[in-house]
Amino acid sequence: AFTDLERTKAGLIEQLRLRIEIEEIFHPDGRVVVISSPSRPIGVPIAVGGAYWMRAGEDLAPMTADMLRDIFDETGPDFSAEVCPGATFADLDPAAIDILRARWLEHSGNQALANRTASQLLEDAELVTQAGVTYAALILAGTRKALGRLLAQAEVVFEYRLTEAPGPANQRDEYRQGFLLFYDKLWETVNLRNDRQHYQDRFVMHEVPTLREGSVREAILNAVSHRDYRHPGSIFIRQYLRRIEIVSPGGFPRGINAENILDKQAPRNRRIAESLLRCGLVERSGQGANRMLVECVQDSKPLPDYSRSDEQEVFLRLHGDMQDPAFVKLLTGLPHEQSAAFSSHHFLVLDHVRRGQPVPRWCRDELEFLRSLDLVHFEGRGRGTRYFLNESLYDGAAQEGGTVRRFGFGRTAHKALLLRHIKKQRNAGSTFAELHQILPSLSRDQVQTLLKELKNESKIRSVGRTKGGRWHPVETAE
C-alpha cells in the first residue's frame, strides 16, 4: 500500500490544500505508513471534489448550511462591535447613558467622566464610532422602539412559575430595552420570592437565601454578554420555588463546554463584555461560572447544571435547596486565611468528597493541598482509595428529629454518629432499622460490625433480640 509515498503526499496536498506529512515505520510485525493531517484552519471549511464534507454516522455527507455558516463565522468580527445600519444617537436612551456614566465613574474613580458629553462618553467606551452606533450600544442603552425596529431579539423574558404545570406563568415580564435600564430591576423581581433557609450553629440561627444574588446576577450577565445575537431567540429567565433557569440562545462560544467552562474564556461579544467590565458589573472576563460554582458549594447546593445545553442554546439551572447544613458550618468556620487561598477547583474537590464522588484526576493537586490542611483524609490505596472530610469537623452534624446524615466520614466518625443517636434515644432505645438509616451508604453487615465494636468497648448494650431488639447506651460510659 502506498508504495510511492511522495506521490501520495503530493496528491493529498493538491486535493486538501493542507500540509500533509507521511512517514514510513518498519516495525518487527510489518511496515506501517503514518499519514498526519493538521486541523483545518479556523474559519475555513475544506472542499474535496467541489463539496464540503462532514461525518454522518459511518458515512460522509455534504455539510449543512448552518454548519458552514458556523465555520465561516469562526473568524468573523465581534458582532457587538459592528455598526448597526440605520441606528442613530437618538435611538439611545439618555437614562441608560446616565447609568453607564455613574457606574463607570464609581468603578474607575475617574472624575473627568462626569463632565464629558454623552456622545464623547460613548465614544470613549467604544460604543459609538465615527462609522455609527454599534450593536453593543443598542443592547446596553437602546430604547424600546429602537430595539423593536433594529434588534428585536435583544430581549429578556422573565417568568415566575409556582408549579411545573404547563400554561401561562404566574408572572411574565418582557424587557426589550437597554440592558442597563433593567439589570437591577431583574434581581429585585427575583428577590421578591426568594425565601430563606435556616440552620443552627450552637445558639445562633443563620439564614441562607435560596438564590444567591451574586450567582443570579452572574448568570444573567453571562447570558447577555455571551449569547448569539444573530439567533432570533430571546433570553428566558424562569424562576421556580427552589430554582432558577436561564436559557441563552446560540449555544456555548466556540471551544467552551460544560466541562471546561471554569478554565477557558472566549467572549462572544467582546465589546459588551468590556462595557460591563467598565461598569464594574463583572470583575474580569470569564469568572462568572467560577463564582456561581463557589457560592453553590459554600451553601451545600447542587452544582450549576448545564446538562440541557446544546448547539442551539445554553441552558443553566441553579438549584436552591441547601443539602448539608453541617458542611456549610464547616466552611464558614475555616480560618479566613485558609478559605481565601481556595480556588474554585478547591471548592469543587470539597464538593466531590462531601458527596462521595471520585475526584477528577486533574484536581489531584488541589486534593493534596486540602489534605495538607487536614480537611480531607483518605482510606485504601490505588484505585480503591476513598477520600473523606475530616470527621472531627462535623461535631454538629446531627439533624433535628434524631436522624443524622453521612458526610463522607471515616470509621471512627460512623461509630460516633451511631453512639450519639443511641444516647439521644436512651429511654426508648434504638432499633437496628433506625441505626441503619443513619448510615444508608453502609451495608447491614457493616453497621452490625460497628455496633459490635461499640458493644465490645462497653459503650452500648442490647436489649431483646431480632426485630424487637433495641440498643441503649451504657450509662457508665458517658
mmCIF file with all atom_site columns, C-alpha atoms in Angstrom, residues 70-204:
data_model
loop_
_atom_site.group_PDB
_atom_site.id
_atom_site.type_symbol
_atom_site.label_atom_id
_atom_site.label_alt_id
_atom_site.label_comp_id
_atom_site.label_asym_id
_atom_site.label_entity_id
_atom_site.label_seq_id
_atom_site.pdbx_PDB_ins_code
_atom_site.Cartn_x
_atom_site.Cartn_y
_atom_site.Cartn_z
_atom_site.occupancy
_atom_site.B_iso_or_equiv
_atom_site.pdbx_formal_charge
_atom_site.auth_seq_id
_atom_site.auth_comp_id
_atom_site.auth_asym_id
_atom_site.auth_atom_id
_atom_site.pdbx_PDB_model_num
ATOM 1   C CA . ASP A 1 70  ? -20.810 28.452 11.892 1.00 0.00 ? 70  ASP A CA 1
ATOM 2   C CA . ILE A 1 71  ? -17.424 27.723 10.320 1.00 0.00 ? 71  ILE A CA 1
ATOM 3   C CA . PHE A 1 72  ? -17.364 30.960 8.336  1.00 0.00 ? 72  PHE A CA 1
ATOM 4   C CA . ASP A 1 73  ? -18.341 32.871 11.492 1.00 0.00 ? 73  ASP A CA 1
ATOM 5   C CA . GLU A 1 74  ? -15.363 31.490 13.456 1.00 0.00 ? 74  GLU A CA 1
ATOM 6   C CA . THR A 1 75  ? -13.085 34.284 12.247 1.00 0.00 ? 75  THR A CA 1
ATOM 7   C CA . GLY A 1 76  ? -15.808 36.875 11.873 1.00 0.00 ? 76  GLY A CA 1
ATOM 8   C CA . PRO A 1 77  ? -15.538 40.189 13.700 1.00 0.00 ? 77  PRO A CA 1
ATOM 9   C CA . ASP A 1 78  ? -17.138 40.797 17.085 1.00 0.00 ? 78  ASP A CA 1
ATOM 10  C CA . PHE A 1 79  ? -20.822 41.209 16.273 1.00 0.00 ? 79  PHE A CA 1
ATOM 11  C CA . SER A 1 80  ? -21.418 43.587 19.163 1.00 0.00 ? 80  SER A CA 1
ATOM 12  C CA . ALA A 1 81  ? -18.650 45.902 17.837 1.00 0.00 ? 81  ALA A CA 1
ATOM 13  C CA . GLU A 1 82  ? -20.228 46.156 14.385 1.00 0.00 ? 82  GLU A CA 1
ATOM 14  C CA . VAL A 1 83  ? -22.139 49.287 13.433 1.00 0.00 ? 83  VAL A CA 1
ATOM 15  C CA . CYS A 1 84  ? -25.903 48.762 13.236 1.00 0.00 ? 84  CYS A CA 1
ATOM 16  C CA . PRO A 1 85  ? -27.220 50.080 9.897  1.00 0.00 ? 85  PRO A CA 1
ATOM 17  C CA . GLY A 1 86  ? -29.982 52.607 10.440 1.00 0.00 ? 86  GLY A CA 1
ATOM 18  C CA . ALA A 1 87  ? -29.188 53.254 14.122 1.00 0.00 ? 87  ALA A CA 1
ATOM 19  C CA . THR A 1 88  ? -28.613 56.839 15.248 1.00 0.00 ? 88  THR A CA 1
ATOM 20  C CA . PHE A 1 89  ? -27.661 58.534 18.505 1.00 0.00 ? 89  PHE A CA 1
ATOM 21  C CA . ALA A 1 90  ? -31.357 59.309 19.040 1.00 0.00 ? 90  ALA A CA 1
ATOM 22  C CA . ASP A 1 91  ? -32.003 55.539 19.398 1.00 0.00 ? 91  ASP A CA 1
ATOM 23  C CA . LEU A 1 92  ? -30.107 55.500 22.716 1.00 0.00 ? 92  LEU A CA 1
ATOM 24  C CA . ASP A 1 93  ? -31.918 56.187 25.982 1.00 0.00 ? 93  ASP A CA 1
ATOM 25  C CA . PRO A 1 94  ? -30.440 59.146 27.948 1.00 0.00 ? 94  PRO A CA 1
ATOM 26  C CA . ALA A 1 95  ? -31.293 57.387 31.239 1.00 0.00 ? 95  ALA A CA 1
ATOM 27  C CA . ALA A 1 96  ? -29.194 54.379 30.224 1.00 0.00 ? 96  ALA A CA 1
ATOM 28  C CA . ILE A 1 97  ? -26.298 56.660 29.288 1.00 0.00 ? 97  ILE A CA 1
ATOM 29  C CA . ASP A 1 98  ? -26.529 58.265 32.726 1.00 0.00 ? 98  ASP A CA 1
ATOM 30  C CA . ILE A 1 99  ? -26.374 54.835 34.350 1.00 0.00 ? 99  ILE A CA 1
ATOM 31  C CA . LEU A 1 100 ? -23.306 53.977 32.247 1.00 0.00 ? 100 LEU A CA 1
ATOM 32  C CA . ARG A 1 101 ? -21.628 57.225 33.324 1.00 0.00 ? 101 ARG A CA 1
ATOM 33  C CA . ALA A 1 102 ? -22.425 56.746 37.028 1.00 0.00 ? 102 ALA A CA 1
ATOM 34  C CA . ARG A 1 103 ? -21.284 53.111 37.160 1.00 0.00 ? 103 ARG A CA 1
ATOM 35  C CA . TRP A 1 104 ? -18.127 53.790 35.145 1.00 0.00 ? 104 TRP A CA 1
ATOM 36  C CA . LEU A 1 105 ? -17.213 56.765 37.326 1.00 0.00 ? 105 LEU A CA 1
ATOM 37  C CA . GLU A 1 106 ? -17.815 54.824 40.531 1.00 0.00 ? 106 GLU A CA 1
ATOM 38  C CA . HIS A 1 107 ? -15.810 51.827 39.340 1.00 0.00 ? 107 HIS A CA 1
ATOM 39  C CA . SER A 1 108 ? -12.859 53.761 37.890 1.00 0.00 ? 108 SER A CA 1
ATOM 40  C CA . GLY A 1 109 ? -12.783 56.808 40.147 1.00 0.00 ? 109 GLY A CA 1
ATOM 41  C CA . ASN A 1 110 ? -12.141 58.962 37.081 1.00 0.00 ? 110 ASN A CA 1
ATOM 42  C CA . GLN A 1 111 ? -13.943 62.213 37.936 1.00 0.00 ? 111 GLN A CA 1
ATOM 43  C CA . ALA A 1 112 ? -13.398 63.542 34.393 1.00 0.00 ? 112 ALA A CA 1
ATOM 44  C CA . LEU A 1 113 ? -16.177 61.236 33.211 1.00 0.00 ? 113 LEU A CA 1
ATOM 45  C CA . ALA A 1 114 ? -18.723 63.437 34.994 1.00 0.00 ? 114 ALA A CA 1
ATOM 46  C CA . ASN A 1 115 ? -18.089 66.372 32.648 1.00 0.00 ? 115 ASN A CA 1
ATOM 47  C CA . ARG A 1 116 ? -17.972 64.577 29.321 1.00 0.00 ? 116 ARG A CA 1
ATOM 48  C CA . THR A 1 117 ? -20.825 64.920 26.885 1.00 0.00 ? 117 THR A CA 1
ATOM 49  C CA . ALA A 1 118 ? -22.973 61.872 26.201 1.00 0.00 ? 118 ALA A CA 1
ATOM 50  C CA . SER A 1 119 ? -21.517 61.458 22.708 1.00 0.00 ? 119 SER A CA 1
ATOM 51  C CA . GLN A 1 120 ? -17.937 61.708 23.977 1.00 0.00 ? 120 GLN A CA 1
ATOM 52  C CA . LEU A 1 121 ? -18.661 59.255 26.797 1.00 0.00 ? 121 LEU A CA 1
ATOM 53  C CA . LEU A 1 122 ? -19.987 56.666 24.338 1.00 0.00 ? 122 LEU A CA 1
ATOM 54  C CA . GLU A 1 123 ? -17.042 57.194 22.003 1.00 0.00 ? 123 GLU A CA 1
ATOM 55  C CA . ASP A 1 124 ? -14.613 56.692 24.892 1.00 0.00 ? 124 ASP A CA 1
ATOM 56  C CA . ALA A 1 125 ? -16.456 53.462 25.731 1.00 0.00 ? 125 ALA A CA 1
ATOM 57  C CA . GLU A 1 126 ? -16.166 52.438 22.030 1.00 0.00 ? 126 GLU A CA 1
ATOM 58  C CA . LEU A 1 127 ? -19.938 52.016 21.887 1.00 0.00 ? 127 LEU A CA 1
ATOM 59  C CA . VAL A 1 128 ? -20.223 54.696 19.208 1.00 0.00 ? 128 VAL A CA 1
ATOM 60  C CA . THR A 1 129 ? -17.625 55.128 16.458 1.00 0.00 ? 129 THR A CA 1
ATOM 61  C CA . GLN A 1 130 ? -17.184 57.534 13.577 1.00 0.00 ? 130 GLN A CA 1
ATOM 62  C CA . ALA A 1 131 ? -18.997 54.971 11.430 1.00 0.00 ? 131 ALA A CA 1
ATOM 63  C CA . GLY A 1 132 ? -22.079 54.963 13.683 1.00 0.00 ? 132 GLY A CA 1
ATOM 64  C CA . VAL A 1 133 ? -23.817 53.295 16.627 1.00 0.00 ? 133 VAL A CA 1
ATOM 65  C CA . THR A 1 134 ? -22.679 49.758 17.447 1.00 0.00 ? 134 THR A CA 1
ATOM 66  C CA . TYR A 1 135 ? -24.914 46.840 18.299 1.00 0.00 ? 135 TYR A CA 1
ATOM 67  C CA . ALA A 1 136 ? -23.355 46.854 21.789 1.00 0.00 ? 136 ALA A CA 1
ATOM 68  C CA . ALA A 1 137 ? -24.662 50.392 22.325 1.00 0.00 ? 137 ALA A CA 1
ATOM 69  C CA . LEU A 1 138 ? -28.168 49.307 21.291 1.00 0.00 ? 138 LEU A CA 1
ATOM 70  C CA . ILE A 1 139 ? -28.101 46.217 23.514 1.00 0.00 ? 139 ILE A CA 1
ATOM 71  C CA . LEU A 1 140 ? -26.911 48.150 26.576 1.00 0.00 ? 140 LEU A CA 1
ATOM 72  C CA . ALA A 1 141 ? -28.634 51.512 26.105 1.00 0.00 ? 141 ALA A CA 1
ATOM 73  C CA . GLY A 1 142 ? -31.159 51.282 23.273 1.00 0.00 ? 142 GLY A CA 1
ATOM 74  C CA . THR A 1 143 ? -34.755 52.480 23.539 1.00 0.00 ? 143 THR A CA 1
ATOM 75  C CA . ARG A 1 144 ? -37.619 50.022 23.310 1.00 0.00 ? 144 ARG A CA 1
ATOM 76  C CA . LYS A 1 145 ? -38.699 51.480 19.968 1.00 0.00 ? 145 LYS A CA 1
ATOM 77  C CA . ALA A 1 146 ? -35.196 51.239 18.512 1.00 0.00 ? 146 ALA A CA 1
ATOM 78  C CA . LEU A 1 147 ? -34.673 47.621 19.599 1.00 0.00 ? 147 LEU A CA 1
ATOM 79  C CA . GLY A 1 148 ? -38.077 46.650 18.229 1.00 0.00 ? 148 GLY A CA 1
ATOM 80  C CA . ARG A 1 149 ? -37.070 48.125 14.879 1.00 0.00 ? 149 ARG A CA 1
ATOM 81  C CA . LEU A 1 150 ? -33.429 47.096 14.660 1.00 0.00 ? 150 LEU A CA 1
ATOM 82  C CA . LEU A 1 151 ? -32.722 44.150 17.020 1.00 0.00 ? 151 LEU A CA 1
ATOM 83  C CA . ALA A 1 152 ? -35.930 42.680 18.418 1.00 0.00 ? 152 ALA A CA 1
ATOM 84  C CA . GLN A 1 153 ? -34.190 39.515 19.650 1.00 0.00 ? 153 GLN A CA 1
ATOM 85  C CA . ALA A 1 154 ? -32.208 41.583 22.179 1.00 0.00 ? 154 ALA A CA 1
ATOM 86  C CA . GLU A 1 155 ? -34.937 40.818 24.680 1.00 0.00 ? 155 GLU A CA 1
ATOM 87  C CA . VAL A 1 156 ? -35.015 39.245 28.130 1.00 0.00 ? 156 VAL A CA 1
ATOM 88  C CA . VAL A 1 157 ? -38.200 37.459 29.213 1.00 0.00 ? 157 VAL A CA 1
ATOM 89  C CA . PHE A 1 158 ? -38.741 36.790 32.938 1.00 0.00 ? 158 PHE A CA 1
ATOM 90  C CA . GLU A 1 159 ? -41.281 34.229 34.141 1.00 0.00 ? 159 GLU A CA 1
ATOM 91  C CA . TYR A 1 160 ? -42.217 33.113 37.616 1.00 0.00 ? 160 TYR A CA 1
ATOM 92  C CA . ARG A 1 161 ? -43.895 29.716 37.817 1.00 0.00 ? 161 ARG A CA 1
ATOM 93  C CA . LEU A 1 162 ? -45.286 28.387 41.058 1.00 0.00 ? 162 LEU A CA 1
ATOM 94  C CA . THR A 1 163 ? -45.510 24.825 39.693 1.00 0.00 ? 163 THR A CA 1
ATOM 95  C CA . GLU A 1 164 ? -44.156 22.727 36.819 1.00 0.00 ? 164 GLU A CA 1
ATOM 96  C CA . ALA A 1 165 ? -47.565 22.649 35.139 1.00 0.00 ? 165 ALA A CA 1
ATOM 97  C CA . PRO A 1 166 ? -47.602 23.942 31.540 1.00 0.00 ? 166 PRO A CA 1
ATOM 98  C CA . GLY A 1 167 ? -49.606 27.009 30.679 1.00 0.00 ? 167 GLY A CA 1
ATOM 99  C CA . PRO A 1 168 ? -49.371 30.722 31.441 1.00 0.00 ? 168 PRO A CA 1
ATOM 100 C CA . ALA A 1 169 ? -46.783 31.785 34.010 1.00 0.00 ? 169 ALA A CA 1
ATOM 101 C CA . ASN A 1 170 ? -47.866 33.325 37.310 1.00 0.00 ? 170 ASN A CA 1
ATOM 102 C CA . GLN A 1 171 ? -45.854 36.392 36.311 1.00 0.00 ? 171 GLN A CA 1
ATOM 103 C CA . ARG A 1 172 ? -44.323 37.315 32.963 1.00 0.00 ? 172 ARG A CA 1
ATOM 104 C CA . ASP A 1 173 ? -42.284 40.448 32.220 1.00 0.00 ? 173 ASP A CA 1
ATOM 105 C CA . GLU A 1 174 ? -40.707 41.250 28.867 1.00 0.00 ? 174 GLU A CA 1
ATOM 106 C CA . TYR A 1 175 ? -37.715 43.585 28.782 1.00 0.00 ? 175 TYR A CA 1
ATOM 107 C CA . ARG A 1 176 ? -36.942 44.943 25.327 1.00 0.00 ? 176 ARG A CA 1
ATOM 108 C CA . GLN A 1 177 ? -34.787 47.961 26.126 1.00 0.00 ? 177 GLN A CA 1
ATOM 109 C CA . GLY A 1 178 ? -31.209 48.749 27.037 1.00 0.00 ? 178 GLY A CA 1
ATOM 110 C CA . PHE A 1 179 ? -29.890 46.152 29.483 1.00 0.00 ? 179 PHE A CA 1
ATOM 111 C CA . LEU A 1 180 ? -28.528 48.815 31.839 1.00 0.00 ? 180 LEU A CA 1
ATOM 112 C CA . LEU A 1 181 ? -32.090 50.078 32.356 1.00 0.00 ? 181 LEU A CA 1
ATOM 113 C CA . PHE A 1 182 ? -33.468 46.826 33.816 1.00 0.00 ? 182 PHE A CA 1
ATOM 114 C CA . TYR A 1 183 ? -30.426 44.960 35.161 1.00 0.00 ? 183 TYR A CA 1
ATOM 115 C CA . ASP A 1 184 ? -31.131 45.876 38.799 1.00 0.00 ? 184 ASP A CA 1
ATOM 116 C CA . LYS A 1 185 ? -34.893 45.517 38.379 1.00 0.00 ? 185 LYS A CA 1
ATOM 117 C CA . LEU A 1 186 ? -34.437 41.910 37.261 1.00 0.00 ? 186 LEU A CA 1
ATOM 118 C CA . TRP A 1 187 ? -32.752 40.974 40.526 1.00 0.00 ? 187 TRP A CA 1
ATOM 119 C CA . GLU A 1 188 ? -35.338 42.880 42.552 1.00 0.00 ? 188 GLU A CA 1
ATOM 120 C CA . THR A 1 189 ? -38.066 40.869 40.814 1.00 0.00 ? 189 THR A CA 1
ATOM 121 C CA . VAL A 1 190 ? -36.295 37.576 41.527 1.00 0.00 ? 190 VAL A CA 1
ATOM 122 C CA . ASN A 1 191 ? -35.666 38.548 45.148 1.00 0.00 ? 191 ASN A CA 1
ATOM 123 C CA . LEU A 1 192 ? -39.358 39.229 45.808 1.00 0.00 ? 192 LEU A CA 1
ATOM 124 C CA . ARG A 1 193 ? -39.946 35.464 46.073 1.00 0.00 ? 193 ARG A CA 1
ATOM 125 C CA . ASN A 1 194 ? -36.508 34.472 47.261 1.00 0.00 ? 194 ASN A CA 1
ATOM 126 C CA . ASP A 1 195 ? -37.195 32.684 50.540 1.00 0.00 ? 195 ASP A CA 1
ATOM 127 C CA . ARG A 1 196 ? -34.622 31.965 53.251 1.00 0.00 ? 196 ARG A CA 1
ATOM 128 C CA . GLN A 1 197 ? -33.403 28.617 54.577 1.00 0.00 ? 197 GLN A CA 1
ATOM 129 C CA . HIS A 1 198 ? -32.006 28.306 58.107 1.00 0.00 ? 198 HIS A CA 1
ATOM 130 C CA . TYR A 1 199 ? -29.527 26.242 60.046 1.00 0.00 ? 199 TYR A CA 1
ATOM 131 C CA . GLN A 1 200 ? -28.483 26.448 63.662 1.00 0.00 ? 200 GLN A CA 1
ATOM 132 C CA . ASP A 1 201 ? -24.918 26.743 64.887 1.00 0.00 ? 201 ASP A CA 1
ATOM 133 C CA . ARG A 1 202 ? -24.981 26.320 68.667 1.00 0.00 ? 202 ARG A CA 1
ATOM 134 C CA . PHE A 1 203 ? -27.198 29.162 69.924 1.00 0.00 ? 203 PHE A CA 1
ATOM 135 C CA . VAL A 1 204 ? -27.189 31.191 66.707 1.00 0.00 ? 204 VAL A CA 1
#
